[in-house]
mmCIF file of C-alpha atoms in Angstrom:
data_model
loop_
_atom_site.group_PDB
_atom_site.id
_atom_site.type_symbol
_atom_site.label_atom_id
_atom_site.label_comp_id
_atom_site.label_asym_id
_atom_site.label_seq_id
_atom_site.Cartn_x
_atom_site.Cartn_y
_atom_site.Cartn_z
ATOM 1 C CA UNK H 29 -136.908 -41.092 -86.046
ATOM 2 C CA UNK H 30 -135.970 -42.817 -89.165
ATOM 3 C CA UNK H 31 -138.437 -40.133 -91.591
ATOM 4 C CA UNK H 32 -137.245 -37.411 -89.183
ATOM 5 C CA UNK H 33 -133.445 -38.351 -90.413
ATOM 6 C CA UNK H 34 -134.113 -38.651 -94.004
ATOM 7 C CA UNK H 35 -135.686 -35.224 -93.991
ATOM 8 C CA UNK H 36 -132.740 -33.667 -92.090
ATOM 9 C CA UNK H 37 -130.238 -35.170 -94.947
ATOM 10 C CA UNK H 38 -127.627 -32.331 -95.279
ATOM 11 C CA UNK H 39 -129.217 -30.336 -92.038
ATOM 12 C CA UNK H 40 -126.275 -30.629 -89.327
ATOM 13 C CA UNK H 41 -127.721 -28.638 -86.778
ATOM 14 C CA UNK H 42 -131.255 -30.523 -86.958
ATOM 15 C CA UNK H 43 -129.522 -33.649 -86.924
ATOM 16 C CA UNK H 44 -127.495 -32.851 -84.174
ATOM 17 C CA UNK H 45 -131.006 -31.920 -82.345
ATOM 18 C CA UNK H 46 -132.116 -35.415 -83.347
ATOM 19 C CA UNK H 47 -129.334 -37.237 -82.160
ATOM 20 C CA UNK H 48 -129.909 -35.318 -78.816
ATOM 21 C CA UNK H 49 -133.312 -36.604 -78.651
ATOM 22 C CA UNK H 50 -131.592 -40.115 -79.198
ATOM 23 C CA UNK H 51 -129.446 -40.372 -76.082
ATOM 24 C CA UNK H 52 -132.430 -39.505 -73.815
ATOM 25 C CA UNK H 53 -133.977 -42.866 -74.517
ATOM 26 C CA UNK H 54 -131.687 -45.268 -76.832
ATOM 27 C CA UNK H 55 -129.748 -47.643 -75.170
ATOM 28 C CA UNK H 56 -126.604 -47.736 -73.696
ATOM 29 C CA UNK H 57 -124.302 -50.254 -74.339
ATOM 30 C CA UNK H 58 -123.306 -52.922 -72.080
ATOM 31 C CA UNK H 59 -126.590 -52.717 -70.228
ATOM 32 C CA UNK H 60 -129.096 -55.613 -71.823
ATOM 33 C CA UNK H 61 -129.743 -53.795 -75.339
ATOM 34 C CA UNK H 62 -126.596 -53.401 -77.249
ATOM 35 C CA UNK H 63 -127.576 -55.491 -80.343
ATOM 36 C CA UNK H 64 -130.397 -52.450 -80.435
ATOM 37 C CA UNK H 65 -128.087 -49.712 -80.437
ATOM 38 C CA UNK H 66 -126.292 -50.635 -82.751
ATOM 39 C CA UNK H 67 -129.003 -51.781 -84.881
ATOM 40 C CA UNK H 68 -130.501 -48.189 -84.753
ATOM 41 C CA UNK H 69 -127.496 -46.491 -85.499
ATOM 42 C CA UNK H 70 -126.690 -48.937 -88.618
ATOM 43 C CA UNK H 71 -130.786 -47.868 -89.243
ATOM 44 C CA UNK H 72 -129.614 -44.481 -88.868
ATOM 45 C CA UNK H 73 -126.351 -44.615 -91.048
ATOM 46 C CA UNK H 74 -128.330 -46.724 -93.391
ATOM 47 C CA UNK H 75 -130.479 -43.681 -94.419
ATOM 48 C CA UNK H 76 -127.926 -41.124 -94.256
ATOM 49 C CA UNK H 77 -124.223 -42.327 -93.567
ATOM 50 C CA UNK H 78 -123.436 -38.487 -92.368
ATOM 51 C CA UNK H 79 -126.507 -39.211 -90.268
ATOM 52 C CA UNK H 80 -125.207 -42.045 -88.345
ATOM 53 C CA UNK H 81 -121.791 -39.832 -87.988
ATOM 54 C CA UNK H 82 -123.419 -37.097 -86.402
ATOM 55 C CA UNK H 83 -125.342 -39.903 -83.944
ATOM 56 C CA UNK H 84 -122.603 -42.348 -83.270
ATOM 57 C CA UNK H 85 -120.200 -39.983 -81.491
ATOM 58 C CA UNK H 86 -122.569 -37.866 -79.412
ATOM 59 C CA UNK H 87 -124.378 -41.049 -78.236
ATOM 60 C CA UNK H 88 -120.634 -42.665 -77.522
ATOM 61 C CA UNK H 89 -119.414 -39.480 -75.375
ATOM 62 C CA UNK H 90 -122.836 -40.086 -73.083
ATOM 63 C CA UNK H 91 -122.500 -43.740 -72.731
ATOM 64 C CA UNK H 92 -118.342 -42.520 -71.906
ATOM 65 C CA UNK H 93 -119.972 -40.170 -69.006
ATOM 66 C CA UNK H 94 -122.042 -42.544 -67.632
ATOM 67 C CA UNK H 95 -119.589 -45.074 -67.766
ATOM 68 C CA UNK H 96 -117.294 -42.906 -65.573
ATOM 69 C CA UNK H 97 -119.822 -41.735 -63.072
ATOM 70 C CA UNK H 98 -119.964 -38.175 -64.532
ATOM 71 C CA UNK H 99 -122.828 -35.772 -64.847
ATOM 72 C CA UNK H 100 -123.796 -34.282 -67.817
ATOM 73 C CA UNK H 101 -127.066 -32.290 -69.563
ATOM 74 C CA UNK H 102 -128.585 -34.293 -72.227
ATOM 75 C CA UNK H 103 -130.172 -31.652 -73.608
ATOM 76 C CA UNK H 104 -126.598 -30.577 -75.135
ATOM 77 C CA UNK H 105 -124.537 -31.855 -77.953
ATOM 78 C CA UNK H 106 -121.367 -33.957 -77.700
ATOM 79 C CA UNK H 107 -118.266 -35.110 -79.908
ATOM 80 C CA UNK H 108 -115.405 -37.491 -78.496
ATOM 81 C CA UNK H 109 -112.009 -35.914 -79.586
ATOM 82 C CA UNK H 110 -109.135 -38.649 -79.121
ATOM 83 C CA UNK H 111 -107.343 -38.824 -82.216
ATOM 84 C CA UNK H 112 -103.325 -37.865 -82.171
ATOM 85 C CA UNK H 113 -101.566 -35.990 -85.190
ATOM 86 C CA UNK H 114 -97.817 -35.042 -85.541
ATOM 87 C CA UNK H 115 -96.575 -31.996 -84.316
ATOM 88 C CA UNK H 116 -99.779 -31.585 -82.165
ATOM 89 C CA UNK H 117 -100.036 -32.032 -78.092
ATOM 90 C CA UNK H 118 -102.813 -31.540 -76.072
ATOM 91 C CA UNK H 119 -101.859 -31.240 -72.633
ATOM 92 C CA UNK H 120 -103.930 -31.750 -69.028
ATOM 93 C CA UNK H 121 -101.779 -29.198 -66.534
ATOM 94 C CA UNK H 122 -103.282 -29.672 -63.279
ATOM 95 C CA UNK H 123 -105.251 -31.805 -61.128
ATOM 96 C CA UNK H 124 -109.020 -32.500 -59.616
ATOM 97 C CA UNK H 125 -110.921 -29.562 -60.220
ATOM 98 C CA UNK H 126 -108.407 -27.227 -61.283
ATOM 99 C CA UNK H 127 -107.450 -29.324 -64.590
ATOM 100 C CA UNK H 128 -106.599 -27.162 -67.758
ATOM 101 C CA UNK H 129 -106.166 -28.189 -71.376
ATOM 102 C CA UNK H 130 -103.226 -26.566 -73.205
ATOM 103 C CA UNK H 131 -102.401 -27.357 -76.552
ATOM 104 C CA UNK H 132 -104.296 -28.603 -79.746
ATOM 105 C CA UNK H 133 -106.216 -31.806 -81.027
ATOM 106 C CA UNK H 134 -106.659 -32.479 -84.787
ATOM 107 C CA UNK H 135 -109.613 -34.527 -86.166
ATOM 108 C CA UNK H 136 -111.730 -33.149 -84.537
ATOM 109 C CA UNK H 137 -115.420 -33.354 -86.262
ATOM 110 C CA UNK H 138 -118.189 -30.603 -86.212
ATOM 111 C CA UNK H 139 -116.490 -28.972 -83.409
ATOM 112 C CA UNK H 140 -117.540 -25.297 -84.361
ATOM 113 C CA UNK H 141 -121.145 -26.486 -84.093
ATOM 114 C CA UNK H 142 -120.945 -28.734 -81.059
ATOM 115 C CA UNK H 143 -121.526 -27.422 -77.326
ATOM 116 C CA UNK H 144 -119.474 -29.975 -75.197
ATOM 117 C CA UNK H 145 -116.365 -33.207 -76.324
ATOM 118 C CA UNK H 146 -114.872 -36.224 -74.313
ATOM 119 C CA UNK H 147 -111.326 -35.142 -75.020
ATOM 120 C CA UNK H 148 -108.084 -36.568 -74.609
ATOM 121 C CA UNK H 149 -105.240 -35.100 -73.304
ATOM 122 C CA UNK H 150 -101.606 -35.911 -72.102
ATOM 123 C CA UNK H 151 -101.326 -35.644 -68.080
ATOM 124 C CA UNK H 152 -97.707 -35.488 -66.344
ATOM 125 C CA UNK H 153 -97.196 -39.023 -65.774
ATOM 126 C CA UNK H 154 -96.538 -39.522 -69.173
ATOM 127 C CA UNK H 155 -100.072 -41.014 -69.991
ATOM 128 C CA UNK H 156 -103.234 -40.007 -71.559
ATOM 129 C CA UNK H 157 -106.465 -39.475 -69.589
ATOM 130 C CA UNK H 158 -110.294 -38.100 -70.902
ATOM 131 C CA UNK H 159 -111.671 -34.816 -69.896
ATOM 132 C CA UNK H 160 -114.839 -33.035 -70.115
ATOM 133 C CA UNK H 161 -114.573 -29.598 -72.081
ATOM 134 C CA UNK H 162 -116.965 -27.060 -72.730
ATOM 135 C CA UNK H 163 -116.193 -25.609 -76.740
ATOM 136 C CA UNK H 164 -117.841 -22.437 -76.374
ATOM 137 C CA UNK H 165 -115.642 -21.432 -73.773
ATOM 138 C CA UNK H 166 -113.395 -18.162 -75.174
ATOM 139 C CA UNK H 167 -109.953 -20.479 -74.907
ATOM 140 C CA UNK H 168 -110.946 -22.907 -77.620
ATOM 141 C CA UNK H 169 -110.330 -21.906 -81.041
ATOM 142 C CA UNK H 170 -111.725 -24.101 -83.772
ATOM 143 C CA UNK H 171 -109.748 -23.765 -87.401
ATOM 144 C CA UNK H 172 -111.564 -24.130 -90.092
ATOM 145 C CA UNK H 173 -110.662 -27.038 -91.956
ATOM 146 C CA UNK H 174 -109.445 -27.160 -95.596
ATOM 147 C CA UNK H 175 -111.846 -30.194 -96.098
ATOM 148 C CA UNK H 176 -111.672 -30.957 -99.856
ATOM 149 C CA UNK H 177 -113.574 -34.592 -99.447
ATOM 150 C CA UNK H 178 -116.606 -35.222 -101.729
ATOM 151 C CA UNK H 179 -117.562 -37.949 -98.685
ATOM 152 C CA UNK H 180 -118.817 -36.206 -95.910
ATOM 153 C CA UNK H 181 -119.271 -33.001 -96.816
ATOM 154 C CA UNK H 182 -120.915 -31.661 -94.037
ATOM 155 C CA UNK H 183 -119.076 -33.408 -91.385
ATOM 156 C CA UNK H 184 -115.953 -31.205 -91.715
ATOM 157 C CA UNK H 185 -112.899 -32.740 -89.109
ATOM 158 C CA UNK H 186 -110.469 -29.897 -88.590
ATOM 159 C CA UNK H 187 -108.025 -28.941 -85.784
ATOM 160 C CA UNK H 188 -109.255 -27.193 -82.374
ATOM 161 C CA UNK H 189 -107.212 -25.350 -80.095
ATOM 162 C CA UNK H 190 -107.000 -24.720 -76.964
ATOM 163 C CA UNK H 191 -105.673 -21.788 -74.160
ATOM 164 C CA UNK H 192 -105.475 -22.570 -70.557
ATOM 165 C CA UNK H 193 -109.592 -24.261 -70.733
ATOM 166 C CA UNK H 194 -110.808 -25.643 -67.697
ATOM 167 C CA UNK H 195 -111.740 -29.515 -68.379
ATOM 168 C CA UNK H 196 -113.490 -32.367 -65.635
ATOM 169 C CA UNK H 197 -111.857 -35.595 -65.549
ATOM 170 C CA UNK H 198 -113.770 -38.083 -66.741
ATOM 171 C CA UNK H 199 -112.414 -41.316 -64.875
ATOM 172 C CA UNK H 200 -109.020 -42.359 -63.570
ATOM 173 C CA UNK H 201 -105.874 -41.765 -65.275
ATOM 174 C CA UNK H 202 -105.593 -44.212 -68.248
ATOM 175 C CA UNK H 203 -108.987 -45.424 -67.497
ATOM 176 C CA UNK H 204 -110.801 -44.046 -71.339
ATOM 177 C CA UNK H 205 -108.462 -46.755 -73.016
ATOM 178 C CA UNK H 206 -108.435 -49.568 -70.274
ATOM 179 C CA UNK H 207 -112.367 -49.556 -70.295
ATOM 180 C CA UNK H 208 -114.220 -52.466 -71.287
ATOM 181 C CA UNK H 209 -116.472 -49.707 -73.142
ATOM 182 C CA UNK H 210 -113.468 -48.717 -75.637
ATOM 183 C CA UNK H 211 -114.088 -51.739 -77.138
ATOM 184 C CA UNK H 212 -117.461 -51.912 -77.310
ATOM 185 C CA UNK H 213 -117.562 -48.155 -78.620
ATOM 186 C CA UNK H 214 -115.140 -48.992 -81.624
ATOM 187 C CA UNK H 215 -117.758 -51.820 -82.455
ATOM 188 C CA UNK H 216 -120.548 -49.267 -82.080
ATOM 189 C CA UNK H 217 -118.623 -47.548 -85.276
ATOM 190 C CA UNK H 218 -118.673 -50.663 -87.080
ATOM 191 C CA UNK H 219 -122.170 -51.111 -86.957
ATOM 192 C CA UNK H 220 -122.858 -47.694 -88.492
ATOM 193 C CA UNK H 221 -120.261 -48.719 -91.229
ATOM 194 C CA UNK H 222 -122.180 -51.761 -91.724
ATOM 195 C CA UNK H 223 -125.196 -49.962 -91.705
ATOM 196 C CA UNK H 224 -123.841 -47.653 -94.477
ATOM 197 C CA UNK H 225 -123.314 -51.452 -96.885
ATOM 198 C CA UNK H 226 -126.775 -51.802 -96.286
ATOM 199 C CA UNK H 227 -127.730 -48.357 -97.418
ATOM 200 C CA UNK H 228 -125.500 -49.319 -100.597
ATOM 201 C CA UNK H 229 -127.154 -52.816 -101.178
ATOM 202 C CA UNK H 230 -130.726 -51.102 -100.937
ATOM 203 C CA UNK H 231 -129.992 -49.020 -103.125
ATOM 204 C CA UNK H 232 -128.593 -51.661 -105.841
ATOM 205 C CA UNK H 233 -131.702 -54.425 -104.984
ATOM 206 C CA UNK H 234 -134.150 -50.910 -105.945
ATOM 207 C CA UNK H 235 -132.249 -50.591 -109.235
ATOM 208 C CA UNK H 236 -132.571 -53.686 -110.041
ATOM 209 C CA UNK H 237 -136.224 -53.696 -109.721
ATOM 210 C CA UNK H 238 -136.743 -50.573 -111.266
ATOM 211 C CA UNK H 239 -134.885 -52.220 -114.623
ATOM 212 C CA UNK H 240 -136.915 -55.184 -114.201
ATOM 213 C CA UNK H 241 -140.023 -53.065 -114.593
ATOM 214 C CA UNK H 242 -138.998 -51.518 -117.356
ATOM 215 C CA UNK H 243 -138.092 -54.500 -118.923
ATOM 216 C CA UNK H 244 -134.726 -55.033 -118.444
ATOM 217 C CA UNK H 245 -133.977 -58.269 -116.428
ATOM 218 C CA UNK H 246 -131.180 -58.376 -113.994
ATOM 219 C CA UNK H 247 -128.447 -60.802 -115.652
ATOM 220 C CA UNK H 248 -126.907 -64.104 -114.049
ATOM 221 C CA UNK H 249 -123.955 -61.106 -113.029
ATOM 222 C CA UNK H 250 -125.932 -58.689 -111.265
ATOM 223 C CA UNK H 251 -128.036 -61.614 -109.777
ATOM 224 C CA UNK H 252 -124.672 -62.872 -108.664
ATOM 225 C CA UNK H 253 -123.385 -59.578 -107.367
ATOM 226 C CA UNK H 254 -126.420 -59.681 -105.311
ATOM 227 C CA UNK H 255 -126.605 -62.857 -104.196
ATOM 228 C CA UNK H 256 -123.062 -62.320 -102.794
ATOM 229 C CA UNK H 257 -124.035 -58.847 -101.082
ATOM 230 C CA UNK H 258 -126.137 -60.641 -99.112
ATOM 231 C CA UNK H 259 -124.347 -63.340 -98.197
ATOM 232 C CA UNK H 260 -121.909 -60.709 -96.850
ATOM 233 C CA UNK H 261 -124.448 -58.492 -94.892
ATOM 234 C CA UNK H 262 -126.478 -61.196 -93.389
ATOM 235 C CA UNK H 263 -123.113 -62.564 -92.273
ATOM 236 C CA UNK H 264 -121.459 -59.795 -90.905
ATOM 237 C CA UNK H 265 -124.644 -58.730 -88.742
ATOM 238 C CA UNK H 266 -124.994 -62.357 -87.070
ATOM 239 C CA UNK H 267 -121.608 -61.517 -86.113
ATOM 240 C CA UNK H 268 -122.589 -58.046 -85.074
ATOM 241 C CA UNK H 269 -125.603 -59.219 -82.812
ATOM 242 C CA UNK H 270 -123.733 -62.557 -81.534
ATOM 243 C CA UNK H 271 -120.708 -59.806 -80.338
ATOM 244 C CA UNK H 272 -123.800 -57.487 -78.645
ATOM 245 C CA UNK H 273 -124.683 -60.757 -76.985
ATOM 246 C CA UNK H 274 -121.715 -61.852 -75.369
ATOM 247 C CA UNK H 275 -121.150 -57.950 -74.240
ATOM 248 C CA UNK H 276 -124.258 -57.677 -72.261
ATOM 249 C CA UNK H 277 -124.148 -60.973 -70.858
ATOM 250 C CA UNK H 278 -120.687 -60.156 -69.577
ATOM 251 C CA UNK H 279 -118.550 -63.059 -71.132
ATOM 252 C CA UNK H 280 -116.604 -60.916 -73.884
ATOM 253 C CA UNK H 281 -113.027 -60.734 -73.075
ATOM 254 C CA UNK H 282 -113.495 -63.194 -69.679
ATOM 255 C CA UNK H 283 -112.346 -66.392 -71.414
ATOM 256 C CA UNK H 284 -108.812 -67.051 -70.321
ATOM 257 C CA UNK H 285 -106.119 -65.223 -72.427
ATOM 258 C CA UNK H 286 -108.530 -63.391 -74.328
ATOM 259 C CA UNK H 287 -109.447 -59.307 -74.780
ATOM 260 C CA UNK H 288 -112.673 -57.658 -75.628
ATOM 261 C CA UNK H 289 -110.469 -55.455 -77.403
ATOM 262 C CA UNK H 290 -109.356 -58.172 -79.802
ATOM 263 C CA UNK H 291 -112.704 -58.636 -80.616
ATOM 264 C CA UNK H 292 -113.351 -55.199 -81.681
ATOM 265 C CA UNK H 293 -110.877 -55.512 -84.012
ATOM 266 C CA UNK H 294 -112.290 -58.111 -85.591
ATOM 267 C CA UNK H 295 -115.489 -56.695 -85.650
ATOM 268 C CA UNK H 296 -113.785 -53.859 -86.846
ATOM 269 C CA UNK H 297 -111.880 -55.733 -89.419
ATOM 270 C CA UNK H 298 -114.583 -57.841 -90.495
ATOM 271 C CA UNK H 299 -117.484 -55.408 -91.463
ATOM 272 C CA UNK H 300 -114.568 -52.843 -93.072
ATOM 273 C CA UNK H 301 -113.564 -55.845 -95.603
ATOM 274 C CA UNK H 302 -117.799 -56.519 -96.011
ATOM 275 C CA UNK H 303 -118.283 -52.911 -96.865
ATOM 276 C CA UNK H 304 -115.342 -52.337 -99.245
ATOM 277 C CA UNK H 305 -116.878 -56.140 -101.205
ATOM 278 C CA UNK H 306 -120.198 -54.674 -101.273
ATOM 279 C CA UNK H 307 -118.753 -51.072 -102.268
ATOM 280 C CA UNK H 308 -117.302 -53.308 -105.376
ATOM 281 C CA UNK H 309 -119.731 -55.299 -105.963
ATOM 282 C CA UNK H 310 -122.612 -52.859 -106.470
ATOM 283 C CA UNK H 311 -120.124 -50.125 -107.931
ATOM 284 C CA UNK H 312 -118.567 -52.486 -110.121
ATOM 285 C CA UNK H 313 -122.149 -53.549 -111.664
ATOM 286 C CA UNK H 314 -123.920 -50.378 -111.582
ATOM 287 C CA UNK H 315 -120.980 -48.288 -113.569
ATOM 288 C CA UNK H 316 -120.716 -44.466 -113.284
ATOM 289 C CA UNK H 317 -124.029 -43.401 -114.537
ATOM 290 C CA UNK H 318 -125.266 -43.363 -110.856
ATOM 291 C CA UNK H 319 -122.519 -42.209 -109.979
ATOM 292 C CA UNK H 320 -123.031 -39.159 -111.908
ATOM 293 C CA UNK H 321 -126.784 -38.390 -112.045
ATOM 294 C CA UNK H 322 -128.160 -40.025 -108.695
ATOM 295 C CA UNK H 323 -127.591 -37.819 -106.190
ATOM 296 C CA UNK H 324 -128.430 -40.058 -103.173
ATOM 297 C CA UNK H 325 -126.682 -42.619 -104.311
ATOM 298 C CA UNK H 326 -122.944 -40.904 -105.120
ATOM 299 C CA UNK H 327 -123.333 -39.205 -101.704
ATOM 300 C CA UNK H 328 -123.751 -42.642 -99.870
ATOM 301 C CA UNK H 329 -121.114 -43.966 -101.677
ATOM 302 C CA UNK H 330 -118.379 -41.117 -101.262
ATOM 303 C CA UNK H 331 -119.566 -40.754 -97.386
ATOM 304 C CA UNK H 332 -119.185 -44.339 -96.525
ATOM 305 C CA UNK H 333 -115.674 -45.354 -98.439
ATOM 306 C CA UNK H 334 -114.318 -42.282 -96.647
ATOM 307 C CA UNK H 335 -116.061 -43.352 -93.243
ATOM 308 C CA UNK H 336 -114.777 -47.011 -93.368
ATOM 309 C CA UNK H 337 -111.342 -45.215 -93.973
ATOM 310 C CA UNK H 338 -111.403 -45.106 -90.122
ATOM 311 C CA UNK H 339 -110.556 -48.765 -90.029
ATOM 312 C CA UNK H 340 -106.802 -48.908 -90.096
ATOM 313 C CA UNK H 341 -106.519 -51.874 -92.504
ATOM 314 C CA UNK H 342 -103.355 -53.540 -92.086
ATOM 315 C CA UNK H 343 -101.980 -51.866 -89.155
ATOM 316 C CA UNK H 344 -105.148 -53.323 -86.951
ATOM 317 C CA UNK H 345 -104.659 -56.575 -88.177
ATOM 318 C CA UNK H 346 -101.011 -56.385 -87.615
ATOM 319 C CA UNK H 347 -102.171 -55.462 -84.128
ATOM 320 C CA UNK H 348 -104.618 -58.203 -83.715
ATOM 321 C CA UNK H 349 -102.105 -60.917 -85.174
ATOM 322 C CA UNK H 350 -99.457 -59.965 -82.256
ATOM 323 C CA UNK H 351 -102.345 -60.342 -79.781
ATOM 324 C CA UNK H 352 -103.288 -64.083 -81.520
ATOM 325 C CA UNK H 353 -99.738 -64.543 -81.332
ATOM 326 C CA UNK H 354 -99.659 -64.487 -77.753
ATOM 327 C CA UNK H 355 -103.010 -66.598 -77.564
ATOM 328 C CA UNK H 356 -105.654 -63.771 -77.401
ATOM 329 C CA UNK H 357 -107.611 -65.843 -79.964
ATOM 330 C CA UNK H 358 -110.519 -68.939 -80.330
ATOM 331 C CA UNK H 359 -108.422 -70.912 -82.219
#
């Protein structure tokens, strides 16, 4: 799978086939192997970090069906569409079978080239609920997106509209954000950030060797650098597979007074502070010549500092300090 990604680099469409072939047989999580998914999709991000986009939410809207009870065709291609913007809406009119979405959704990534999305929408109670849409259906309308990024490049997030589309409930209303799986799929993008840093820190250990051979010996600096790098990635995925532990053995967010969705956000928090050190690190030692003539490298680089950009910063740890405020904490 791993060969069958790095020659797909670039290739949306064949690595939208590949991440199909993924959710017939990788793991869901929650079930007994969650420290393997998300050590495949960190594999997966780690030799492509547009790779592990494409993967991460198509595997994340099947493990959101199943979760609910829903059927669905694995032989097609998913997205998960929740993100809000100003001046936009997205509204559920309707009920049970007769549900249609009304309204538009921004953010939302590779949606010209994707058959079926998780969406959310806003019902008439005032609340949000998940729905099952089919994009090829003549009400949606997908803009194309003035995406300027150098990260990313082919994963292009623009604005989709839609006209009176029929849409399936998937689950209860309110149930997509009261899940226990919420959680656990916000962690799921962590480990594909994480396995972006390792991409990163391959990358710099190579260099380093390749100097070496040519005679130029790493410095106490660069050993340093590395030495550090390390420190943070061996860290951060002990954390990782201790979290994909206590998830599949079903203690995360039992204790008393405690969430699993305050541990997502410091999973979340924790591996997007490792990959902006190791961003620093290795950019800070390597200097632009990389930058500028290796082409494998500047793409991992600009993909993953605008991937990690998902992480909130200081508004999720403002979150997760009024949750330790009220005792959702260890300590």
């Amino acid at each position: 799978m791993l060969q069958a990604v790095q020659r797909s680099v670039g290739d949306v469409p064949a690595l939208l086939r590949l991440a199909a072939d993924a959710g017939r047989s990788w793991p869901r999580p929650g079930e007994g192997n969650t420290a393997l998914l998300w050590e495949l999709l960190a594999s997966v991000t780690a030799v492509d970090v547009a790779a592990g986009r494409v993967f991460e939410p198509h595997l994340d809207a099947l493990a959101i069906l199943h979760q609910a009870g829903a059927p669905y065709g694995l032989d097609r291609s998913w997205g998960v569409f929740a993100a809000e913007g100003p001046g936009m809406l997205l509204r559920a009119e309707g009920s049970g079978p007769g549900v249609l979405l009304t309204g538009s959704k921004p953010w939302c990534s590779l949606a010209g080239l994707l058959q079926h999305a998780v969406v959310t929408a806003h019902t008439g109670d005032g609340g949000r609920a998940a729905f099952a849409v089919d994009l090829k259906h003549s009400g949606v309308a997908c803009d194309e997106p003035g995406w300027i990024a150098r990260g990313l490049r082919e994963i292009p997030s623009g604005t989709v509209h839609f006209d009176q589309v029929p849409a399936a409930a998937v689950g209860t209303a309110g149930w997509y954000f009261s899940r226990p799986g919420f959680a656990w799929g916000g962690m799921g993008v962590a480990a594909c950030w994480l396995g972006g840093a390792v991409g990163v820190a391959r990358d710099y250990r190579r260099a380093l060797l390749a100097g070496a051979d040519a005679g130029r010996e790493p410095d106490q600096l660069a050993l340093a650098s590395l030495g550090e790098v390390d420190r943070i990635l061996a860290s951060a995925l002990q954390y990782l597979a201790r979290t994909a532990h206590a998830i599949d053995e079903g203690s995360l967010g039992t204790e008393e007074g405690r969430s699993a969705w305050s541990e997502a956000l410091r999973v979340r928090g924790t591996v997007a502070a490792a990959v902006e050190r190791v961003l620093h690190l290795v950019g800070s030692n390597r200097g632009p010549a990389p930058l500028a003539f290796d082409e494998q490298y500047a793409k991992r680089t600009a993909d993953l500092a605008l991937y990690v950009r998902q992480h909130h910063g200081g508004r999720d740890d403002a979150h997760l300090g009024a949750l330790a405020l009220k005792g959702d904490c260890a300590w």
